[in-house]
Short mmCIF file of C-alpha atoms in Angstrom, two decimals:
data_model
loop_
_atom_site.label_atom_id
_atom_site.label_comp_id
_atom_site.label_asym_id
_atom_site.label_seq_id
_atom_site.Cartn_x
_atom_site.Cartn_y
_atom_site.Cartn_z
CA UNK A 2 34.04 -42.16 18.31
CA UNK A 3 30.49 -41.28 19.55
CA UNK A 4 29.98 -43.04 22.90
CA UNK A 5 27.17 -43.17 25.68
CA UNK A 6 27.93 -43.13 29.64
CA UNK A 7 25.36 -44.18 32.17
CA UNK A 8 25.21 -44.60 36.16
CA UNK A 9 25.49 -47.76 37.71
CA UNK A 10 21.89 -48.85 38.68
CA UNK A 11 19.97 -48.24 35.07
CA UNK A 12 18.00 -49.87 33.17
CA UNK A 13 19.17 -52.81 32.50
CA UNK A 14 22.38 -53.07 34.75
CA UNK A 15 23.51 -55.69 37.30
CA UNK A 16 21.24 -56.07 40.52
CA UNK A 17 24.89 -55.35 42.29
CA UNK A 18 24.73 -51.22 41.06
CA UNK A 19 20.62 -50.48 41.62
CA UNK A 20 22.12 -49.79 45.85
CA UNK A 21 24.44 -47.03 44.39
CA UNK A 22 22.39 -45.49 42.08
CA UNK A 23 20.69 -43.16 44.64
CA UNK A 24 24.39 -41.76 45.94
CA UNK A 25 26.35 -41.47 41.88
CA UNK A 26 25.43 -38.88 39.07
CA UNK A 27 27.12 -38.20 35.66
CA UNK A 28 26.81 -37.23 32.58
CA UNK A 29 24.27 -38.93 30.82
CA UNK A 30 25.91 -38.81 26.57
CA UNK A 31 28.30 -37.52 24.94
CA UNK A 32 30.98 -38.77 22.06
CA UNK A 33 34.81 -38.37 21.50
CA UNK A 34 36.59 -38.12 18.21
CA UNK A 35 39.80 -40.44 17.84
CA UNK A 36 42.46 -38.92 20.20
CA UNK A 37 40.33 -36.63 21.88
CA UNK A 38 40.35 -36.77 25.69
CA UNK A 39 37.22 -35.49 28.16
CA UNK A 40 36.89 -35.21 31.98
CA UNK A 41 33.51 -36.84 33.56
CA UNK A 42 32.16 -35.44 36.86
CA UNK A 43 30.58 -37.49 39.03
CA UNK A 44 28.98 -36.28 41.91
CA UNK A 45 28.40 -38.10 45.51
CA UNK A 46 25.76 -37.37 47.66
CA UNK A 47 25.35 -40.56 50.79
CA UNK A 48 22.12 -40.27 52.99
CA UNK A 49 23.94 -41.74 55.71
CA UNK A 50 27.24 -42.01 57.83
CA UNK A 51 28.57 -45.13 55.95
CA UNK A 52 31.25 -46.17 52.98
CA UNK A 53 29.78 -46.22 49.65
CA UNK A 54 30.97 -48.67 47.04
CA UNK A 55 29.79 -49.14 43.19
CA UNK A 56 30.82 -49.48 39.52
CA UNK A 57 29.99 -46.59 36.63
CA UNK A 58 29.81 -48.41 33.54
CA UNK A 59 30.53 -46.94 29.88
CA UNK A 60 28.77 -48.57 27.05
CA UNK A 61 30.66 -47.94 23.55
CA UNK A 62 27.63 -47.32 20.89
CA UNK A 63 27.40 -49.76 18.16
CA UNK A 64 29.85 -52.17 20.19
CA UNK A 65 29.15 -55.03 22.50
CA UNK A 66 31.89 -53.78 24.69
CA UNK A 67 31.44 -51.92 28.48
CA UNK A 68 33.73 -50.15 30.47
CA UNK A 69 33.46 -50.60 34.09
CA UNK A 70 35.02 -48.12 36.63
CA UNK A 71 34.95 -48.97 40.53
CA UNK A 72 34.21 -45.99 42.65
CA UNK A 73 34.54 -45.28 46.75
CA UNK A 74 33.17 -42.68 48.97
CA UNK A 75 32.15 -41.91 52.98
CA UNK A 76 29.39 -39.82 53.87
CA UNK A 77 29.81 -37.99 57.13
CA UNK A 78 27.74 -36.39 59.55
CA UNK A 79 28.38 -32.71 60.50
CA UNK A 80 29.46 -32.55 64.10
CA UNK A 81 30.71 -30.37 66.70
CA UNK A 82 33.79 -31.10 69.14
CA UNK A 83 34.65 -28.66 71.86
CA UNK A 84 37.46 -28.06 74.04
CA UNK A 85 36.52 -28.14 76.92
CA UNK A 86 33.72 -30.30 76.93
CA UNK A 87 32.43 -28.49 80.16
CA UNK A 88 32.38 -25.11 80.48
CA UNK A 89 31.46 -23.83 84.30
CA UNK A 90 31.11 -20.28 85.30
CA UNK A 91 31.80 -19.36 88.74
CA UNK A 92 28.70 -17.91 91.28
CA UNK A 93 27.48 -14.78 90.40
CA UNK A 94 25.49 -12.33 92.17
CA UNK A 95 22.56 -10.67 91.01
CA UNK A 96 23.03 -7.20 89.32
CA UNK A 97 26.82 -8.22 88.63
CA UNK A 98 28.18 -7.63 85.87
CA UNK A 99 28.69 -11.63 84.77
CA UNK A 100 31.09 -13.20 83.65
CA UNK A 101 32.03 -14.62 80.31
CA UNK A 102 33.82 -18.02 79.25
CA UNK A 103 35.51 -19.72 76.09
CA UNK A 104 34.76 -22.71 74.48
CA UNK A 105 36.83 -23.86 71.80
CA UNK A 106 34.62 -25.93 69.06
CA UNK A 107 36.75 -28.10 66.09
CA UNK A 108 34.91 -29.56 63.12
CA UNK A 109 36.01 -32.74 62.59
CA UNK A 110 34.83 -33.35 58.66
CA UNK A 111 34.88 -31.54 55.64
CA UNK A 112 31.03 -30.65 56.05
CA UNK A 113 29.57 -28.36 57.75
CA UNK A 114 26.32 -25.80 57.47
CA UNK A 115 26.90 -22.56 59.32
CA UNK A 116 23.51 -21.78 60.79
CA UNK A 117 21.67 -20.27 63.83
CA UNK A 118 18.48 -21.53 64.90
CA UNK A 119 16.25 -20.31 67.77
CA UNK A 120 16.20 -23.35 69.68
CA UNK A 121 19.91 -22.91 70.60
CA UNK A 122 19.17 -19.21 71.54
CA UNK A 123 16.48 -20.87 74.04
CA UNK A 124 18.53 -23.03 75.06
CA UNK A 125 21.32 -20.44 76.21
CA UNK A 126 18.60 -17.84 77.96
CA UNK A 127 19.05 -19.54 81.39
CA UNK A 128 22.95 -19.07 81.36
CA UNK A 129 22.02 -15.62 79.93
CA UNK A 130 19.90 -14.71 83.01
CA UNK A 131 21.01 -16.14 86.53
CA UNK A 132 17.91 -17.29 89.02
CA UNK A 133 17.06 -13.92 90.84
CA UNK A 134 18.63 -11.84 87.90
CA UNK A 135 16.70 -9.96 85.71
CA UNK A 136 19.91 -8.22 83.95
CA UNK A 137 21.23 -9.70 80.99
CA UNK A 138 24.83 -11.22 80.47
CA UNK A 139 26.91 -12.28 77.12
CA UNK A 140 27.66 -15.67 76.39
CA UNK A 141 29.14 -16.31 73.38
CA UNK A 142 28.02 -19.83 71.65
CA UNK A 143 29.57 -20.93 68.60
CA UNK A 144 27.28 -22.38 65.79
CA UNK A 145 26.24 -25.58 64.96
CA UNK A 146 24.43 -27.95 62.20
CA UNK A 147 20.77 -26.98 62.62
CA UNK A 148 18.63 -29.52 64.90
CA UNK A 149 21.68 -31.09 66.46
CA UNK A 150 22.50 -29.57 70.54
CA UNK A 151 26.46 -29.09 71.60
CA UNK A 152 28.66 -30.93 72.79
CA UNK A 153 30.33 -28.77 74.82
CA UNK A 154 28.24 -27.77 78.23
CA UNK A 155 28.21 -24.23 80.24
CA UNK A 156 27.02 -23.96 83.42
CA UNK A 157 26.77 -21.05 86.20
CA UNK A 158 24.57 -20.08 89.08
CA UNK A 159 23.03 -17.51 90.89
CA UNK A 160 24.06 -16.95 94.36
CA UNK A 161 22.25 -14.81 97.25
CA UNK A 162 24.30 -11.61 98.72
CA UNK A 163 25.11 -12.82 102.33
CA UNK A 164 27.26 -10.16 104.12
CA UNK A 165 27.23 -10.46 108.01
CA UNK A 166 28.17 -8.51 110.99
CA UNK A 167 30.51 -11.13 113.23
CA UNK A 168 31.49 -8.47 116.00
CA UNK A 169 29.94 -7.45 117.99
CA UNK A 170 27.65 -10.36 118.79
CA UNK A 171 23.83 -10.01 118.06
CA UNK A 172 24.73 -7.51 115.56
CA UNK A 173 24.53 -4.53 118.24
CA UNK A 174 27.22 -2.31 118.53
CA UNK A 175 27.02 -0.20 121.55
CA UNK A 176 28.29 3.05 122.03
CA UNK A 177 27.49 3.38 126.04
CA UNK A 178 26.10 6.43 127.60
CA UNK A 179 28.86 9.45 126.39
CA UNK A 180 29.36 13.17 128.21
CA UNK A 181 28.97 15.89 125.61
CA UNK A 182 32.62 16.48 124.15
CA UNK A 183 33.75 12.89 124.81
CA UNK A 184 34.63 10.59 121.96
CA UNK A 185 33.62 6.64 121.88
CA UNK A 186 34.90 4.40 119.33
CA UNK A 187 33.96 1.30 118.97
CA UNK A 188 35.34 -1.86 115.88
CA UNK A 189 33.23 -3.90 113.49
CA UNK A 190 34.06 -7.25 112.02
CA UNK A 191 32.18 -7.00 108.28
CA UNK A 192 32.69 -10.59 107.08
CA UNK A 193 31.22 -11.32 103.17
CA UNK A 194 30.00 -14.95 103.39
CA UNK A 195 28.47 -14.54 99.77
CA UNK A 196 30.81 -17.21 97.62
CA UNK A 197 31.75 -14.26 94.96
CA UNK A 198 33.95 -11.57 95.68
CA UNK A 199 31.55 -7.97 96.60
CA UNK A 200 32.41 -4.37 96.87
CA UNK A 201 29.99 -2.21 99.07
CA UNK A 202 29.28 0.54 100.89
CA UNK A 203 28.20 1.70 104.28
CA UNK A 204 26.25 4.30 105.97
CA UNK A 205 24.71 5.50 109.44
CA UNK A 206 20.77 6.53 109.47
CA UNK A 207 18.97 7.55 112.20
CA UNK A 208 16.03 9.87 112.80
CA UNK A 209 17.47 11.63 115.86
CA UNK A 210 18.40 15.00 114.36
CA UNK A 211 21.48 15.50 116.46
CA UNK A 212 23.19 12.55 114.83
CA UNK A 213 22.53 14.35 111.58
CA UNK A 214 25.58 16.51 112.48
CA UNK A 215 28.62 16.35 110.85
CA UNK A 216 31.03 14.46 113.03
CA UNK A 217 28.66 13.00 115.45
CA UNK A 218 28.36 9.36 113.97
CA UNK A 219 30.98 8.02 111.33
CA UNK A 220 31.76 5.14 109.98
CA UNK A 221 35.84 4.75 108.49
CA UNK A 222 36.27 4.03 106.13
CA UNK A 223 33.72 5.79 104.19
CA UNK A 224 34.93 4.89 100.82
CA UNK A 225 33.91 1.51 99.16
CA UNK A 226 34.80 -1.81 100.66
CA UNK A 227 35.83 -4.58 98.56
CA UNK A 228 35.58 -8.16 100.20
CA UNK A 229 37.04 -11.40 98.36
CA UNK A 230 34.50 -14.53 98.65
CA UNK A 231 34.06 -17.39 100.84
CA UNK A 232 34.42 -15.60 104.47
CA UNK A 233 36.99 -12.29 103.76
CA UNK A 234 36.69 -10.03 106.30
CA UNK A 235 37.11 -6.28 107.54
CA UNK A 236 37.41 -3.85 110.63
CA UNK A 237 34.81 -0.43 110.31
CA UNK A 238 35.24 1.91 112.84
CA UNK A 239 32.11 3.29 114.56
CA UNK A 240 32.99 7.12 115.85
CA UNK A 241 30.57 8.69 118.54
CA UNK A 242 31.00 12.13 119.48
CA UNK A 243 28.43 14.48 120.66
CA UNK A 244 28.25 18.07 121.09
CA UNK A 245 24.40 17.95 123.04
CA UNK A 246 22.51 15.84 125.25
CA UNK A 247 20.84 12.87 123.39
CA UNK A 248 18.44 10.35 124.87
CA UNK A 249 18.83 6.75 124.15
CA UNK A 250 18.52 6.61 120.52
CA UNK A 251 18.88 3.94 118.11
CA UNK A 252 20.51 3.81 114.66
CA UNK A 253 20.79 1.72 111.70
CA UNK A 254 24.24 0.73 109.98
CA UNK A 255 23.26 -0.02 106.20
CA UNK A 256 25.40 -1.49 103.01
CA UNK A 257 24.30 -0.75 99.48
CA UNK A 258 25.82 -2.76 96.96
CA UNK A 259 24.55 -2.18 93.20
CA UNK A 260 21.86 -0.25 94.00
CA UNK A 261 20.29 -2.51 96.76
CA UNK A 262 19.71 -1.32 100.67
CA UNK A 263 19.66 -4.00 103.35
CA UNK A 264 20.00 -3.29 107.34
CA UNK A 265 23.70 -4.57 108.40
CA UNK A 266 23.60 -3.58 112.47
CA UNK A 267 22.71 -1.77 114.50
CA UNK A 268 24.02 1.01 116.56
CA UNK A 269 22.36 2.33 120.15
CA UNK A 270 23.95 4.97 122.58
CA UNK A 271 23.24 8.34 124.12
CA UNK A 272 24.79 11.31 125.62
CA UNK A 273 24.34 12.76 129.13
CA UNK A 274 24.60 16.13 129.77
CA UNK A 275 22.49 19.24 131.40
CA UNK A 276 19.30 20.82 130.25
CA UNK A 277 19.07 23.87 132.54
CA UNK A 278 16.22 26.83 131.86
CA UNK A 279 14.50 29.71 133.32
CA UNK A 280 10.92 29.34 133.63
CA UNK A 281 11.38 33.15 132.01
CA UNK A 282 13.59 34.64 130.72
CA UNK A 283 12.02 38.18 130.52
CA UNK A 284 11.27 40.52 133.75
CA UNK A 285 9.43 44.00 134.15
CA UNK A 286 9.45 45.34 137.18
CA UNK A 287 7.20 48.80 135.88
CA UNK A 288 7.44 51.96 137.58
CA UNK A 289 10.00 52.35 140.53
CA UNK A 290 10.52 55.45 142.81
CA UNK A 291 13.78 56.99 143.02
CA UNK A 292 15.84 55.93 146.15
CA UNK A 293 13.78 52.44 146.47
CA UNK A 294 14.07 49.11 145.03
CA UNK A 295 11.61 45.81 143.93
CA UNK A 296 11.69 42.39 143.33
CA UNK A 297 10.54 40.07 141.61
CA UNK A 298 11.91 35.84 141.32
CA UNK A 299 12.57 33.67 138.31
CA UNK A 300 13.30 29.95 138.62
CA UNK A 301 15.77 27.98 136.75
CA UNK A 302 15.64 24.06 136.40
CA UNK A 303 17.68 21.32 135.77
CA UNK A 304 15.85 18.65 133.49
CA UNK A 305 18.92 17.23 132.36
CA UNK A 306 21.36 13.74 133.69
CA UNK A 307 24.33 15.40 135.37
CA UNK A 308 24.73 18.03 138.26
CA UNK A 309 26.58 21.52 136.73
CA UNK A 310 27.69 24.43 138.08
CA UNK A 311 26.12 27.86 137.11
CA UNK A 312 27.43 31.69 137.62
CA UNK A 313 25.39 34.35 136.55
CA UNK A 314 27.84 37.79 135.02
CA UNK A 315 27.39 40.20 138.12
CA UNK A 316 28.51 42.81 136.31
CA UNK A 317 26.75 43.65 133.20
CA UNK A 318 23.63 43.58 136.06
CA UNK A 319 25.24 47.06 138.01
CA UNK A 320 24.34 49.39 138.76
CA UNK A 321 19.86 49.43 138.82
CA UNK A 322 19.92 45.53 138.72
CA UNK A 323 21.28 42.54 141.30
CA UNK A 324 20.70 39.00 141.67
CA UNK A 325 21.12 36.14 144.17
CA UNK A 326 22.61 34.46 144.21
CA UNK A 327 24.83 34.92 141.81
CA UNK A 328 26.62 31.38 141.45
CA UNK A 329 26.24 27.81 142.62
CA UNK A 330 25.37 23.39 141.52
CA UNK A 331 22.26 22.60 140.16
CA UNK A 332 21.27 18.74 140.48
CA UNK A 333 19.09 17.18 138.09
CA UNK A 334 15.71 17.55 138.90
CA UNK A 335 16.83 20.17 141.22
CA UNK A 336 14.51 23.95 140.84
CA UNK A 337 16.70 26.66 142.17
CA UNK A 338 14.70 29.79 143.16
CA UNK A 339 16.71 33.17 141.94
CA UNK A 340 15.22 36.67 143.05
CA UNK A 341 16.30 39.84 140.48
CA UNK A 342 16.58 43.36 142.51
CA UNK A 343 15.54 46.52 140.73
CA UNK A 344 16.93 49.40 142.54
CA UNK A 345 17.05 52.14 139.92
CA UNK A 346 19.80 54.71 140.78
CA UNK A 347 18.39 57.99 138.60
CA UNK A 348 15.21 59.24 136.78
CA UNK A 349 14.70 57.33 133.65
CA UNK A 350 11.54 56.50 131.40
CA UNK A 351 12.94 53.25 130.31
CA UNK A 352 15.15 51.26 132.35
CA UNK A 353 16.01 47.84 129.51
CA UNK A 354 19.01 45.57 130.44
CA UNK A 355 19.14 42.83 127.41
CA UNK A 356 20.83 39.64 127.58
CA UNK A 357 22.35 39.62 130.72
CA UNK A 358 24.56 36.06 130.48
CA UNK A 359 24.08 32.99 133.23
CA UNK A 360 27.10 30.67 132.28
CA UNK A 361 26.32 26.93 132.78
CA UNK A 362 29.10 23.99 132.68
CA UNK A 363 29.24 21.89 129.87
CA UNK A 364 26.85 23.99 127.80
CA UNK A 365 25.37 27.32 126.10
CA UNK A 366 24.81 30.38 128.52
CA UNK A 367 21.24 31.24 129.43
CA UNK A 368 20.06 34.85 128.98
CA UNK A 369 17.63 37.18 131.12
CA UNK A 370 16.23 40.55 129.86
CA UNK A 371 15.34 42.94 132.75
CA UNK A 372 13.10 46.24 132.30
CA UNK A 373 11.68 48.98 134.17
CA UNK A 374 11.59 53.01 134.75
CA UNK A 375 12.41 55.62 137.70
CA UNK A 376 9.77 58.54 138.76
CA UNK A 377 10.58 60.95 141.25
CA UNK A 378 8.54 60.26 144.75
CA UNK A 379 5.44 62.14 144.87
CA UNK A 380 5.40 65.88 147.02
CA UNK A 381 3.85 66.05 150.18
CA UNK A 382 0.18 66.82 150.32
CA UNK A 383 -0.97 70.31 151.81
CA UNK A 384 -3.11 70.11 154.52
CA UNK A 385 -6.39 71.80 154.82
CA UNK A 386 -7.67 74.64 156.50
#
């Protein structure tokens, strides 16, 4: 039997239906023959979070008589719920490596549109990049219905690097005045104030060239240091051992941490000692005659902090050369007047002692070259007649 269906809301339907008739659609026509059976879609589409209630009616061509069919529905909004609602990140320092968190998002209804948008990528930039960071860091965001924000809230900061030196006080660690050959060491309290956890490094610089030695200034230990948050501390050991008189110098102790250099301390000491010379260290004494002798002086000097003892080697001087004296105590300041004896013992053109060794206490030896000749003493003159 040929029959028509229509939507609630038609021409000529109850007032009651024309409300529904934006929401319902079906099949406009169609007919049956006697027994036959067919299925009807309908289709719901709400503008709004609400329940939706009408009638689809079935008018029976060629017969007075309607069918009326009640139907139901609830549109939904999309929507987000997370777990937790509040996601917080703990304090991060700049040129770390960041840290990532996980929010758990349920959707609620059946509905849901799976889309990015770039607001939401704007909107996660500043957990992206700390305050004072330039480097990026990954934060996963799960996706939502476009033009509506999440729920769920993540939230992180930047924090400055604060690691201070707590002993000694005023950040000075001194190392006293040291004799050459004497150790000094001296402890460090490193405390990391910063409210993340840090791992650093430490080293000495200084423009003094002796403390460019090995061994002269360390710092143990001299691998990385790794300090938890919040006020952790450590012990660095400052070594000091000279091999030369230094005058008061002044060093910096400095920590690099992720490729960034700030001053930590700093370090002042130096190291007495003697600085004894000859005012030359090279004599000629030129021709001498056989059987006689010359002189001639050098002076040596102490410039340096502590009196030593010096003793010249008597014996590589034998047997055309002598000095006096030959041993004694320089004071600082002090000049001690030497005088070198040439007393040639055969004929000789060249007459060269090299190197002859003055040993001084508490450092290196000083050296004097010596040089002259022998002729024979002229004959006596004949007298005239």
């Amino acid at each position: 039997m040929p029959a028509s269906r229509s939507t609630a809301g038609t021409e000529g339907l109850s007032s009651q239906t024309k409300e529904t008739s934006r929401h319902w659609f079906v099949c406009a026509a169609g007919s049956l023959a006697s027994g036959q059976q067919c299925h009807v879609q309908v289709r719901f589409s709400p503008t709004e979070e609400k329940c939706y209630r009408g009638e689809l009616q079935i008018q029976i061509c060629q017969s007075s008589q309607r069918l009326q069919v009640p139907v139901l529905g609830r549109g939904l909004e999309p929507r987000l719920e997370s777990i937790p609602a509040e996601l917080e990140l703990g304090p991060l320092l700049p040129q770390s490596h960041g840290e990532e968190g996980t929010v758990v998002v349920k959707k609620p209804c059946e509905v849901y549109s799976v889309q990015f948008e770039q607001q939401h990528l704007a909107e996660e930039q500043p957990l992206r990049t700390p305050k004072d960071d330039n480097s990026p860091n990954s934060l996963l965001l799960p996706p939502c219905a476009p033009g509506e924000k999440l729920n769920a809230e993540a939230q992180g900061r930047g924090i400055k690097m604060k690691v201070d030196v707590v002993d000694p006080p005023g950040k000075v660690v001194k190392l006293g005045n040291v004799c050459i050959g004497q150790t000094v060491k001296k402890m460090v309290t490193v405390a990391n104030k910063s409210a993340a956890p840090l791992t650093f490094k430490l080293r000495v610089t200084s423009t003094v060239p002796e403390l460019q030695e090995a061994g002269v200034l360390c710092l143990k230990p001299s691998k990385d240091l790794k300090l938890k948050g919040r006020g952790d501390t450590c012990k660095v050991e400052v070594t000091f051992s000279p091999k030369r008189r230094m005058q008061p110098f002044s060093g910096e102790v400095l920590l690099e941490c992720r490729g960034l250099v700030r001053s930590l301390c700093v370090v002042r000491g130096s190291c007495q000692g003697s600085l004894v010379s000859l005012d030359q260290d090279q004599l000629s004494f030129g021709a001498v005659v056989q059987q006689s002798y010359t002189c001639r002086r050098v002076v040596m000097r102490n410039a340096g902090d502590t009196r030593v003892r010096f003793m010249w080697d008597v014996e590589s001087f034998k047997p055309d050369f002598s000095i006096s004296p030959t041993k004694g105590y320089i004071s600082p300041g002090m000049d001690v007047p030497l005088v070198v004896t040439f007393r040639p013992s055969k004929l000789s053109q060249a007459v060269q002692y090299e190197g002859l060794r003055c040993f001084i206490q508490g450092s290196e030896a000083l050296r004097l070259t010596l040089a002259g000749s022998c002729v024979e003493a002229p004959g006596p003159k004949e007298g005239r007649n």
